[in-house]
mmCIF file of C-alpha atoms in Angstrom:
data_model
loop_
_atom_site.group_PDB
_atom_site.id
_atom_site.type_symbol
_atom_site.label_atom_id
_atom_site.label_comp_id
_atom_site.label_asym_id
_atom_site.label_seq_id
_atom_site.Cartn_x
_atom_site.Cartn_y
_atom_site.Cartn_z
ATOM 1 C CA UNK A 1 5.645 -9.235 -0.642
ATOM 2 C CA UNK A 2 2.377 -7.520 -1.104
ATOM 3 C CA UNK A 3 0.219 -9.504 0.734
ATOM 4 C CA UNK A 4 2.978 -10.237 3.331
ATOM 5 C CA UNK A 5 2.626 -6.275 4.185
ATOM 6 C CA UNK A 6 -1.003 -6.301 4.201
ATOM 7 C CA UNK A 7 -1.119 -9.239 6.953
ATOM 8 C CA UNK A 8 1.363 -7.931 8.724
ATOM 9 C CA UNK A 9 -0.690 -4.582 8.672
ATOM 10 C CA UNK A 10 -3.753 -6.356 10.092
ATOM 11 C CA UNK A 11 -2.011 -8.313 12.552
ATOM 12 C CA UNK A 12 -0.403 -4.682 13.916
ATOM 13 C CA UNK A 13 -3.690 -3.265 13.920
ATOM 14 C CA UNK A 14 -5.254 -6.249 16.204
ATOM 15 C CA UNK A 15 -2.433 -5.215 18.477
ATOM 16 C CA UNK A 16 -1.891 -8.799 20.140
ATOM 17 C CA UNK A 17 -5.658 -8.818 21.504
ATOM 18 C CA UNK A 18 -6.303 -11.299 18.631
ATOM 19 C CA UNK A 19 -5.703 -14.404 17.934
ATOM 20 C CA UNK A 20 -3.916 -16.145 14.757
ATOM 21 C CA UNK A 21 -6.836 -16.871 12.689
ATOM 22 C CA UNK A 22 -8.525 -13.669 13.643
ATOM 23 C CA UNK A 23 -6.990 -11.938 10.368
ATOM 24 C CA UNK A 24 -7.824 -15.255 8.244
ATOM 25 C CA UNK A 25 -11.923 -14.746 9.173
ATOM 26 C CA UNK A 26 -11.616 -11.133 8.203
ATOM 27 C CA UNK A 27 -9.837 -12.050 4.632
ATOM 28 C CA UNK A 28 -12.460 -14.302 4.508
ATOM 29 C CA UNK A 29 -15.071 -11.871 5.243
ATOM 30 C CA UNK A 30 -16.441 -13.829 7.597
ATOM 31 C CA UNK A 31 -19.994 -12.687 9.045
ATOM 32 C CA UNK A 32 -19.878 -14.147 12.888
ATOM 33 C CA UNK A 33 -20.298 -11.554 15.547
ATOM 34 C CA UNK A 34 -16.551 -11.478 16.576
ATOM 35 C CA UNK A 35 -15.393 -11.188 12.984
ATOM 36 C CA UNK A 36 -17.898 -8.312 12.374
ATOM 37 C CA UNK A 37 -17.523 -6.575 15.724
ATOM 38 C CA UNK A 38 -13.257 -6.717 15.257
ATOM 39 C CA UNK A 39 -13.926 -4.727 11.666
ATOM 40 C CA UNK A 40 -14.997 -1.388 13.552
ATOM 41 C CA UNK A 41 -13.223 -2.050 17.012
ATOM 42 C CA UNK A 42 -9.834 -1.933 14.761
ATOM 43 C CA UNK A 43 -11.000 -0.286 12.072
ATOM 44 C CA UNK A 44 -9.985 -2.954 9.464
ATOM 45 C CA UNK A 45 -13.245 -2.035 6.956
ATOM 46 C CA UNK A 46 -11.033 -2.244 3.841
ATOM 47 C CA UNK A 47 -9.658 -5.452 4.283
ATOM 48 C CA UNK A 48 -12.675 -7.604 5.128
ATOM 49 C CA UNK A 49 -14.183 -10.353 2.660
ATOM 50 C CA UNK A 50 -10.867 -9.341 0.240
ATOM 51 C CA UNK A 51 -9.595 -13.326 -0.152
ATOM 52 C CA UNK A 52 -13.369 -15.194 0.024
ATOM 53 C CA UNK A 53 -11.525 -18.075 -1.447
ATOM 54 C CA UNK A 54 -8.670 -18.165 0.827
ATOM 55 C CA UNK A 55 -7.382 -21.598 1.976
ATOM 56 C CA UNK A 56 -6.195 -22.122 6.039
ATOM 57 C CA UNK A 57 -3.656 -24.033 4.789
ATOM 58 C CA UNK A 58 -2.259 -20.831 2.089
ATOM 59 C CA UNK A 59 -3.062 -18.374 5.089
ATOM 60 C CA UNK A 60 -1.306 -20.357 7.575
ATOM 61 C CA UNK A 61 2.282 -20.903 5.533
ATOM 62 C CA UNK A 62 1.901 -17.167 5.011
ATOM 63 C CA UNK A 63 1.899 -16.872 9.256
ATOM 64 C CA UNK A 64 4.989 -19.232 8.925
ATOM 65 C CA UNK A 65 7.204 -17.069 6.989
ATOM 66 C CA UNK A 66 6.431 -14.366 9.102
ATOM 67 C CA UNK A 67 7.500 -15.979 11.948
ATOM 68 C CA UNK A 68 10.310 -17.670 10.485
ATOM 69 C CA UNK A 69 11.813 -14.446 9.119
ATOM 70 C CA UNK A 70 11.277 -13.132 12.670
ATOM 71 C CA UNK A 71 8.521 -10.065 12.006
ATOM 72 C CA UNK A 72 5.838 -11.660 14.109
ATOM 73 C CA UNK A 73 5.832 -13.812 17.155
ATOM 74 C CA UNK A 74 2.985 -16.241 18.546
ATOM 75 C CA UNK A 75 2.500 -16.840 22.299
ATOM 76 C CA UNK A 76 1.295 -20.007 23.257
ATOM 77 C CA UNK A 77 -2.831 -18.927 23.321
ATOM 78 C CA UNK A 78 -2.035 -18.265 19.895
ATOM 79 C CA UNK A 79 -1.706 -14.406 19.616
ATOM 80 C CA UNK A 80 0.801 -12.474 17.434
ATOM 81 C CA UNK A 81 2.821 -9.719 18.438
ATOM 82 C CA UNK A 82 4.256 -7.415 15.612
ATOM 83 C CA UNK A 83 8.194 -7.188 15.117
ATOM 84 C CA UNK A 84 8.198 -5.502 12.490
ATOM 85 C CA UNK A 85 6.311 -2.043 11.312
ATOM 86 C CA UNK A 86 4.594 -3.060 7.908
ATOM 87 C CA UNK A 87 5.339 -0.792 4.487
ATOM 88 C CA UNK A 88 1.653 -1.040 3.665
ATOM 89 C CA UNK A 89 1.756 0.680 0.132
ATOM 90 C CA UNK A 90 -2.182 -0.417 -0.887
ATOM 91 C CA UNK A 91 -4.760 2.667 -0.523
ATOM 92 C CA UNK A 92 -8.468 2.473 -1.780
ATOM 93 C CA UNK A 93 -9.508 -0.919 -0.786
ATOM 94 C CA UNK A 94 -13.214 -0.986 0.114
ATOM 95 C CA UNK A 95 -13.697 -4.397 1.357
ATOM 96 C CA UNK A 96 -16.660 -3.861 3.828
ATOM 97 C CA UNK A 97 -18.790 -2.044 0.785
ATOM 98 C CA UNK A 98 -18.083 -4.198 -2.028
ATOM 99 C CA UNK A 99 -17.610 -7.958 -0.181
ATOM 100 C CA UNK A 100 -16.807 -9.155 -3.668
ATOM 101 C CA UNK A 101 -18.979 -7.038 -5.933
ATOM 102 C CA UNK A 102 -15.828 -5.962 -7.147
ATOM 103 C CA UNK A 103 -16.155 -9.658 -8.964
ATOM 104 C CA UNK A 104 -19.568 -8.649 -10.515
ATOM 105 C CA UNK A 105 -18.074 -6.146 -11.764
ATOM 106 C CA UNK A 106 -15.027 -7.490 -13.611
ATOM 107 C CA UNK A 107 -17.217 -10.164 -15.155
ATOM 108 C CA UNK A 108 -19.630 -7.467 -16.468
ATOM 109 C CA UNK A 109 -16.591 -5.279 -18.281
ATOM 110 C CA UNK A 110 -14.503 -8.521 -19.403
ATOM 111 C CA UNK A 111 -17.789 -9.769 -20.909
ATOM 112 C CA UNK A 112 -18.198 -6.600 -22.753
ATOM 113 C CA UNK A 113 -15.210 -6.097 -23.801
ATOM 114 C CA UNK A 114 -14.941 -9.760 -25.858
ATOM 115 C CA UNK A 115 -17.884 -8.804 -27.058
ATOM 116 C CA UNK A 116 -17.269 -5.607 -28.713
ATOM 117 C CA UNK A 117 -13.657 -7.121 -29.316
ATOM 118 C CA UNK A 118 -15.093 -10.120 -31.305
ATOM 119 C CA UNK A 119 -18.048 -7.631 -33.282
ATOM 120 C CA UNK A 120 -14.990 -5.676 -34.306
ATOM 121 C CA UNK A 121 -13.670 -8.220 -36.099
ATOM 122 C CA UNK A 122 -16.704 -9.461 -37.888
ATOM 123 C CA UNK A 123 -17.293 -12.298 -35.595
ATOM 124 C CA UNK A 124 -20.610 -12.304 -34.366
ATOM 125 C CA UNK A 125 -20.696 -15.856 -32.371
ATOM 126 C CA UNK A 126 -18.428 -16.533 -29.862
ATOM 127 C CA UNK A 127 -18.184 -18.459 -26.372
ATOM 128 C CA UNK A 128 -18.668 -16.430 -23.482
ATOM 129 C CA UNK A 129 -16.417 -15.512 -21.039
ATOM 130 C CA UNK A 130 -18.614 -15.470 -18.478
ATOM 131 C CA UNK A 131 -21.047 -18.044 -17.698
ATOM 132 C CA UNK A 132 -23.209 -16.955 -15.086
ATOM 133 C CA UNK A 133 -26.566 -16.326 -16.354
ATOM 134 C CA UNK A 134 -27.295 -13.295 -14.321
ATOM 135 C CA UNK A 135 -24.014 -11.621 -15.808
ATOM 136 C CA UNK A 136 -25.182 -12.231 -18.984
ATOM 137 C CA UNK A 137 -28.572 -11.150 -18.963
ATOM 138 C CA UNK A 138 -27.071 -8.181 -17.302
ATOM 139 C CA UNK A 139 -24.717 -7.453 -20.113
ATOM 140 C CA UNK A 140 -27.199 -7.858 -22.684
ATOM 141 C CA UNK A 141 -29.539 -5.273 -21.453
ATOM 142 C CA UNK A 142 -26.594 -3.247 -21.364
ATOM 143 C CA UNK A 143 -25.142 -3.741 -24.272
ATOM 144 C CA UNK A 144 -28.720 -2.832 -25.602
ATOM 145 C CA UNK A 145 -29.008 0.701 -23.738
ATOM 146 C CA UNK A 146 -24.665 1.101 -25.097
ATOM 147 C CA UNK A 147 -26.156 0.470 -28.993
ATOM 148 C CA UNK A 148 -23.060 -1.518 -28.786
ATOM 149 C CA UNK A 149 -23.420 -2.856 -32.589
ATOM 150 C CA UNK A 150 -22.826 1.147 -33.586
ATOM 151 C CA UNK A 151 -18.881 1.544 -34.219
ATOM 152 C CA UNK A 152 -18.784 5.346 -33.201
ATOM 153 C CA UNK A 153 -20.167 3.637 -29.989
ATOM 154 C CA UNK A 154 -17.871 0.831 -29.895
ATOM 155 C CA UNK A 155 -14.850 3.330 -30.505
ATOM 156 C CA UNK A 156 -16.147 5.240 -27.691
ATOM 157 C CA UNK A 157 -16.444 2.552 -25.534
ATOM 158 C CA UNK A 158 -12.879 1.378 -25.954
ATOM 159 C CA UNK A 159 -11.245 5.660 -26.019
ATOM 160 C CA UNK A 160 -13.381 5.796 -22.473
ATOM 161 C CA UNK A 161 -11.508 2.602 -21.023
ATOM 162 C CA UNK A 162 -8.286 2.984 -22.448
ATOM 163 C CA UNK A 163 -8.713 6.959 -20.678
ATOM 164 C CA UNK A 164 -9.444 5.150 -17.200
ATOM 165 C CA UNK A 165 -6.752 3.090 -17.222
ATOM 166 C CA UNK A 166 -4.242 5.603 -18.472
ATOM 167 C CA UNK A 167 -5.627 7.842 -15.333
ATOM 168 C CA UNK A 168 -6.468 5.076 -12.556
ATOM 169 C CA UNK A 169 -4.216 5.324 -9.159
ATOM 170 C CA UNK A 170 -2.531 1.936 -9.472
ATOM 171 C CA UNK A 171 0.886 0.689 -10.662
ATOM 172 C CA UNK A 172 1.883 -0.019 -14.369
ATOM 173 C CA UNK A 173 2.215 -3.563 -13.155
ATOM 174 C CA UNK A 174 -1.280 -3.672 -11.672
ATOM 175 C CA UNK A 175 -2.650 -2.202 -14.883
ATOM 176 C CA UNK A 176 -1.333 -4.684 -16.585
ATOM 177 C CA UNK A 177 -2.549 -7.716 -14.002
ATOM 178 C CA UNK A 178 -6.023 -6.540 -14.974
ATOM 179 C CA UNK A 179 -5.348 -6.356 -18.802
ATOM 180 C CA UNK A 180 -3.913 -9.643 -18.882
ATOM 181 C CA UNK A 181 -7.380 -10.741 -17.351
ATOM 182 C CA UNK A 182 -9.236 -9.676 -19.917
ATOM 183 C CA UNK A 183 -10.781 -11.929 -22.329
ATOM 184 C CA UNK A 184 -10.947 -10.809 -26.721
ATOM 185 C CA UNK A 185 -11.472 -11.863 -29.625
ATOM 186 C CA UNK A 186 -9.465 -15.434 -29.953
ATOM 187 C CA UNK A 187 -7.875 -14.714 -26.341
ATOM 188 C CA UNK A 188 -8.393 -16.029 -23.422
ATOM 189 C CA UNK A 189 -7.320 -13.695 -20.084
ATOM 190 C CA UNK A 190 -4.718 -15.186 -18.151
ATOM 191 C CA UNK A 191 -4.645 -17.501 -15.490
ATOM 192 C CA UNK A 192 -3.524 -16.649 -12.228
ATOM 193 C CA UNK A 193 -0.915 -19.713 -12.737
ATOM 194 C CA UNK A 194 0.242 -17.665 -16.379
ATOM 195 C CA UNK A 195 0.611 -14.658 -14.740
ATOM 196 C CA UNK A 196 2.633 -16.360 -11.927
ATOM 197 C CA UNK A 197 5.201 -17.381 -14.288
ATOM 198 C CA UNK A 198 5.244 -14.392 -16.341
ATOM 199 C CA UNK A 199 5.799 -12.209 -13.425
ATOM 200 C CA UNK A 200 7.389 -14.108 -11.309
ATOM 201 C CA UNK A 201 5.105 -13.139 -8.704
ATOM 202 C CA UNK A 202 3.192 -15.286 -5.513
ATOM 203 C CA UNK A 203 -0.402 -15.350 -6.806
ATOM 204 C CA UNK A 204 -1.731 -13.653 -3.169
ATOM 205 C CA UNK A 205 0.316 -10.987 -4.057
ATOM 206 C CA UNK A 206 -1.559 -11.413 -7.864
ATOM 207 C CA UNK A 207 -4.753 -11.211 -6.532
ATOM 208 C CA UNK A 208 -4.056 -8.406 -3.937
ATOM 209 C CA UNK A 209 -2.642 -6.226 -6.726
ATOM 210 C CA UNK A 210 -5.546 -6.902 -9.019
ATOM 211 C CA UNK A 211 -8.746 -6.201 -6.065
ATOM 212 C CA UNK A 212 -6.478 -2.932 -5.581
ATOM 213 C CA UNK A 213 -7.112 -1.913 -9.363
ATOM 214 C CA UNK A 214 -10.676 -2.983 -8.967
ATOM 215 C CA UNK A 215 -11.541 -0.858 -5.884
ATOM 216 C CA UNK A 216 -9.655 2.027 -7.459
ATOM 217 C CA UNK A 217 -11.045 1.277 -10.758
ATOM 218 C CA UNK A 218 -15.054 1.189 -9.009
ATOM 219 C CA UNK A 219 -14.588 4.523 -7.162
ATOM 220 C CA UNK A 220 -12.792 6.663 -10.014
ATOM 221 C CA UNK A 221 -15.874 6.043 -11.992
ATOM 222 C CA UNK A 222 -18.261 6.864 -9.193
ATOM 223 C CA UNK A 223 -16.287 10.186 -8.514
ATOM 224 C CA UNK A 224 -15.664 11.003 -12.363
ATOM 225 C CA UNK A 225 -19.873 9.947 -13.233
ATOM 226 C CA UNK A 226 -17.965 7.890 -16.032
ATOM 227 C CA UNK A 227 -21.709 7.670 -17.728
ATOM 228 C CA UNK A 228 -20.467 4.926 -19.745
ATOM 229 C CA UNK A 229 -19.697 2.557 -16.844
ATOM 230 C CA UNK A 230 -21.939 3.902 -14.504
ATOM 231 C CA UNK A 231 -24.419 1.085 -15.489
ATOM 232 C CA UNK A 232 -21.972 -1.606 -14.815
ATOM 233 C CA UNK A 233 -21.842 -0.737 -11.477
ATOM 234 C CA UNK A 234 -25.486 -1.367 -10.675
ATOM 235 C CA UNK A 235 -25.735 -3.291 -7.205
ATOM 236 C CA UNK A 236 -22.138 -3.827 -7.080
ATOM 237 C CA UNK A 237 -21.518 -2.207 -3.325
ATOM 238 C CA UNK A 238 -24.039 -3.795 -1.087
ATOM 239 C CA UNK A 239 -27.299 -2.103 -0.307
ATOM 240 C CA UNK A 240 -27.135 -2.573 3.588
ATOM 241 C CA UNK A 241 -23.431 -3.274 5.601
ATOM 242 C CA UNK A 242 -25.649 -5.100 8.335
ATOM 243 C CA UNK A 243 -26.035 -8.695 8.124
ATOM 244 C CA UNK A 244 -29.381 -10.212 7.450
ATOM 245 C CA UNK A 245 -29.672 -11.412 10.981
ATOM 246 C CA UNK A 246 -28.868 -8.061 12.248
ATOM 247 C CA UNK A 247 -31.366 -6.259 10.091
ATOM 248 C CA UNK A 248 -33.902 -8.073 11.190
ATOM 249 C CA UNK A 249 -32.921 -6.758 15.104
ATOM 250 C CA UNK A 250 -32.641 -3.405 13.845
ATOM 251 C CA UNK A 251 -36.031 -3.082 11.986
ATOM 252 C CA UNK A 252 -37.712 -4.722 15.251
ATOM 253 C CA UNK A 253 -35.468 -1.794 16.834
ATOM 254 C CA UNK A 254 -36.478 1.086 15.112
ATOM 255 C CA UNK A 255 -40.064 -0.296 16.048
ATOM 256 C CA UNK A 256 -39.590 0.907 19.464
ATOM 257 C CA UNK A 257 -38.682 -2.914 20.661
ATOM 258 C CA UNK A 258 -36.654 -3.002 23.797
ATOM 259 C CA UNK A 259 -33.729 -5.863 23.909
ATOM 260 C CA UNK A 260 -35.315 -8.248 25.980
ATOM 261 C CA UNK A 261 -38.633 -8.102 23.565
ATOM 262 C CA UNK A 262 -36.604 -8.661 20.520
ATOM 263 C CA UNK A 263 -35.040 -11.440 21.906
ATOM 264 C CA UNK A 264 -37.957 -13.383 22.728
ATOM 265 C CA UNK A 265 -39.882 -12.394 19.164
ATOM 266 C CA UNK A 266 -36.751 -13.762 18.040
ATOM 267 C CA UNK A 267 -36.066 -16.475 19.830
ATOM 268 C CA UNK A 268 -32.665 -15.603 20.160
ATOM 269 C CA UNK A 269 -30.491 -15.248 23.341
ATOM 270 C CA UNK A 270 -29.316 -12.366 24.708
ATOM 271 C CA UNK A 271 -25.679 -12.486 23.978
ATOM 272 C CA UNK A 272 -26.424 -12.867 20.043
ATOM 273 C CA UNK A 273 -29.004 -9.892 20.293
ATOM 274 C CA UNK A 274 -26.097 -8.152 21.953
ATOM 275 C CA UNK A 275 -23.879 -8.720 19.207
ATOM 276 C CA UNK A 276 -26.378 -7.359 16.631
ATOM 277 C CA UNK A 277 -26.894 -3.971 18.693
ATOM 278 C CA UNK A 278 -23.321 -3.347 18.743
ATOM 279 C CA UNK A 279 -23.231 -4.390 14.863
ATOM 280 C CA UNK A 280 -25.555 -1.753 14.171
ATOM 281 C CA UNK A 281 -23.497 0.943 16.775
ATOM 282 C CA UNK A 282 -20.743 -0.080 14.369
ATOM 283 C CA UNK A 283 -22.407 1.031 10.963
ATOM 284 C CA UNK A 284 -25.493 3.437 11.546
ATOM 285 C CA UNK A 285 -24.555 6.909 11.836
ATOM 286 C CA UNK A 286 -27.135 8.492 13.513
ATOM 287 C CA UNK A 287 -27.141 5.252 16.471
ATOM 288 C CA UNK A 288 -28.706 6.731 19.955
ATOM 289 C CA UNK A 289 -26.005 5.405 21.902
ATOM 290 C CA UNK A 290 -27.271 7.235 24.553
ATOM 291 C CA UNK A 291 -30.255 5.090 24.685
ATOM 292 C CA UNK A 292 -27.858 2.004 25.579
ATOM 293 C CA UNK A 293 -25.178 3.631 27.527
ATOM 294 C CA UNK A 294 -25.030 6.456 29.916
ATOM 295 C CA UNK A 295 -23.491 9.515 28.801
ATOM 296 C CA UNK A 296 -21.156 9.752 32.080
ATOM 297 C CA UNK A 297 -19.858 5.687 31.902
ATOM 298 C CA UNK A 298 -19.150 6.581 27.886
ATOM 299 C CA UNK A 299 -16.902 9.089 28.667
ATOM 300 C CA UNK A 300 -15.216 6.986 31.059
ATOM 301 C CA UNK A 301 -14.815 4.624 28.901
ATOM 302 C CA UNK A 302 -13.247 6.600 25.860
ATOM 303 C CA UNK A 303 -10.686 7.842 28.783
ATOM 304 C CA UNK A 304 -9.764 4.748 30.004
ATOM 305 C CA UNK A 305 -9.360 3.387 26.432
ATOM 306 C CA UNK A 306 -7.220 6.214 25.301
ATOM 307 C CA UNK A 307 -4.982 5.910 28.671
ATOM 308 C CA UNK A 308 -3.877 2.396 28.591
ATOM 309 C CA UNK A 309 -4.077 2.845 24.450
ATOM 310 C CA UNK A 310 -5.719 -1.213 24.665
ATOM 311 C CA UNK A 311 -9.459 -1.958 23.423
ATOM 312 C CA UNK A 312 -9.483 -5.176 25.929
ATOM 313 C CA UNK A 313 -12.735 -5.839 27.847
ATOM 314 C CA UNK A 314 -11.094 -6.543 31.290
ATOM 315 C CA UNK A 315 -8.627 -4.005 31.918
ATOM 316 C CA UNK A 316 -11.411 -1.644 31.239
ATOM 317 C CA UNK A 317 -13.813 -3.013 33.108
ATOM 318 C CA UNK A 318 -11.416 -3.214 36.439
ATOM 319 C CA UNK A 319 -11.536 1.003 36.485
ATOM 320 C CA UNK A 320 -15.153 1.245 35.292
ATOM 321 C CA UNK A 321 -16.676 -1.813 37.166
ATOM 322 C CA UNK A 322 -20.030 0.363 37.057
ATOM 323 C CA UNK A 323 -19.843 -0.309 33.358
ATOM 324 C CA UNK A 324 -21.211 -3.696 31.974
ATOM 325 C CA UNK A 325 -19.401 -5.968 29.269
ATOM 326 C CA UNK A 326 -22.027 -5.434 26.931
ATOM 327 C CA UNK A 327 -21.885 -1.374 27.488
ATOM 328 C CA UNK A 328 -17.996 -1.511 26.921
ATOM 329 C CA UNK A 329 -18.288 -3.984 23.801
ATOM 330 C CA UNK A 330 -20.947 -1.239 22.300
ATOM 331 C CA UNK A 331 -19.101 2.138 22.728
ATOM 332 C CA UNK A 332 -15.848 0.623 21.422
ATOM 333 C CA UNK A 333 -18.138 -0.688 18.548
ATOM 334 C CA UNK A 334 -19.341 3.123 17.921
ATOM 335 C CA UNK A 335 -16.482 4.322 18.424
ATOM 336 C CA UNK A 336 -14.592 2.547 15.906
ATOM 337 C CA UNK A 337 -17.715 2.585 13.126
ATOM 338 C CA UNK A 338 -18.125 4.294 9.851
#
C-alpha cells in the first residue's frame, strides 16, 4: 500500500513524459544524466537512490498491479498515464542528500546499542552486529569519546533514545519497524521476512516505512543538536550532490573554462559536457545562468512552460525555435533545482 502510493506519486509527477522504468532508475538512484537531470526537472529529490537494492523484476510486478487494478495505463512507447490521484502520506524523505547514508547510520546506532545492551548485562564479548570494518572502527572511537563503560552514561544514552523515539514524526508502527531492527543482548533484529509475517505487511512497504523513520530520525537530531548522536551522523549526507564526473566539469568551470575547452581537456563530447552543466544548474545555488542562456529566451521559456503546463523539449522548442535544446534542457534544470 505504501509503496504502491509512493510510485504512483512519482509516476504522476513524470506526468506521462517518462517512460516505465524511468521511476525504477530513480529508486535506484541511478547516476546517468537522464536519471539525474529528471530529479530537478520534476522535482523528485526525496525519492532518489531510496530502494538501491531494488530488483526489475519486484519493480515491474509492482507496475502490474497498478495497471491491473486500473490506476495507471501504459501506451505502447512505454509511458504511464496516472488514473488515479495518489494518497502520498510519507513527508521527510531526503533521498538526494543521504543516497543511503541513512544505512551508515543505522549500522552505527544498532551497533551501539548491542553494545551497551550486552555491557549492561555483564557480558563483555559478543558477536557484532555489524561487520563492516569501517562501522566498527567508527563505533569504537565513539564509544570512546561516549565513556560508554560509565553507567550514568549508558543510562543516558538509552533516556536520550528512548526521548527521540517517543518524539520522532513517524507512526507507532514505523517506530516499531525500526525497534524490531535492532540488535541486543542475546537478540538478533528482525528480518525483513519476520517482520513480513508478523505484520502482515509487503516488505517494500517494510522498507519504505523504515527509510521514513530514518530520514525523520537523521533530521530531528540535526534540528534538536541531539549532542549525543550528533557524532553518529558524521559523513552520513554526502559532501557534494554532483557526481564525480560532474565535479570534475565544474571545478574546470569555475576556472574560467569555456564548454568547448572542457570538453577537449576532457575528452568528452559535447552532449555529456552538456549534461554535467545542466547537473550543476540543477544543484548550485548561486549558477550564472545568465552566462549560458540569454535573459530574454529564459523568460520565454518559463512562459511557454507554464502555458502548456508540459516540461517536453519539442513543444517548447516549436514557439521558441531561437532557443537551442541544450538552452531549454538547462533552464528547466535551474528551474526545478534545490
Amino acid at each position: 500500500m505504501f509503496f504502491e502510493q509512493l510510485l504512483l506519486h512519482i509516476l504522476q509527477k513524470y506526468d506521462g513524459q517518462r517512460t516505465v522504468f524511468s521511476a525504477y532508475h530513480l529508486l535506484k538512484g541511478k547516476k546517468s544524466g537522464q536519471t539525474i537531470q529528471d530529479v530537478g526537472l520534476f522535482q523528485l529529490q526525496p525519492y532518489f537512490n531510496l530502494f538501491p537494492r531494488l530488483t526489475k523484476e519486484k519493480f515491474y510486478t509492482q507496475i502490474q498491479h497498478l495497471e491491473q487494478k486500473n490506476k495507471i495505463t501504459i501506451s505502447e512507447d512505454e509511458h504511464i498515464h496516472v488514473l488515479v490521484a495518489p494518497h502520498l502520506t510519507f513527508d521527510g524523505l531526503d533521498g538526494w542528500h543521504l543516497r543511503g547514508g541513512e544505512h551508515v547510520f543505522f549500522d552505527r546506532f544498532q551497533l551501539v546499542v548491542q553494545t551497551i545492551s550486552n555491557l549492561r548485562m555483564q557480558e563483555s564479548r559478543f558477536l557484532p552486529i555489524v561487520r563492516d570494518e569501517r562501522v566498527q572502527q567508527f563505533v569504537r572511537q565513539y564509544l570512546t569519546w561516549l565513556h560508554y563503560q560509565e553507567e550514568k552514561q549508558q543510562h543516558a544514552f538509552i533516556e536520550a533514545f528512548h526521548q527521540l523515539l517517543e518524539e520522532l514524526p513517524v507512526t507507532e508502527q514505523e517506530k516499531n519497524i525500526f525497534m524490531y531492527r535492532l540488535s541486543g543482548f542475546q537478540q538478533i533484529g528482525w528480518t525483513w521476512q519476520q517482520l513480513k509475517e508478523q505484520t502482515n505487511s509487503s516488505e517494500l512497504d517494510l522498507q519504505l516505512q523504515y527509510v521514513h523513520t530514518l530520514h525523520h530520525m537523521i533530521r530531528f537530531i540535526e534540528e534538536h543538536s541531539i549532542a549525543l548522536f550528533e557524532p553518529l551522523l558524521y559523513q552520513v549526507r554526502v559532501q557534494t550532490v554532483l557526481t564525480a564526473s560532474t565535479q570534475q566539469t565544474a571545478n574546470l568551470l569555475m576556472q574560467g573554462m569555456n564548454m568547448e575547452q572542457i570538453a577537449q581537456i576532457r575528452r568528452l563530447k559535447m552532449s555529456t559536457i552538456e549534461d554535467h552543466i545542466a547537473e550543476i544548474a540543477m544543484n548550485v545555488q548561486t549558477f550564472p545562468i545568465e552566462q549560458f542562456v540569454p535573459n530574454e529566451i529564459r523568460l520565454a521559456i518559463e512562459a511557454v512552460v507554464s502555458e502548456v503546463g508540459s516540461k517536453k523539449l519539442r513543444p517548447i522548442k516549436e514557439k521558441i525555435p531561437e532557443a537551442s535544446y541544450f538552452q531549454i534542457r538547462l533552464v528547466l534544470a535551474w528551474a526545478g533545482g534545490v
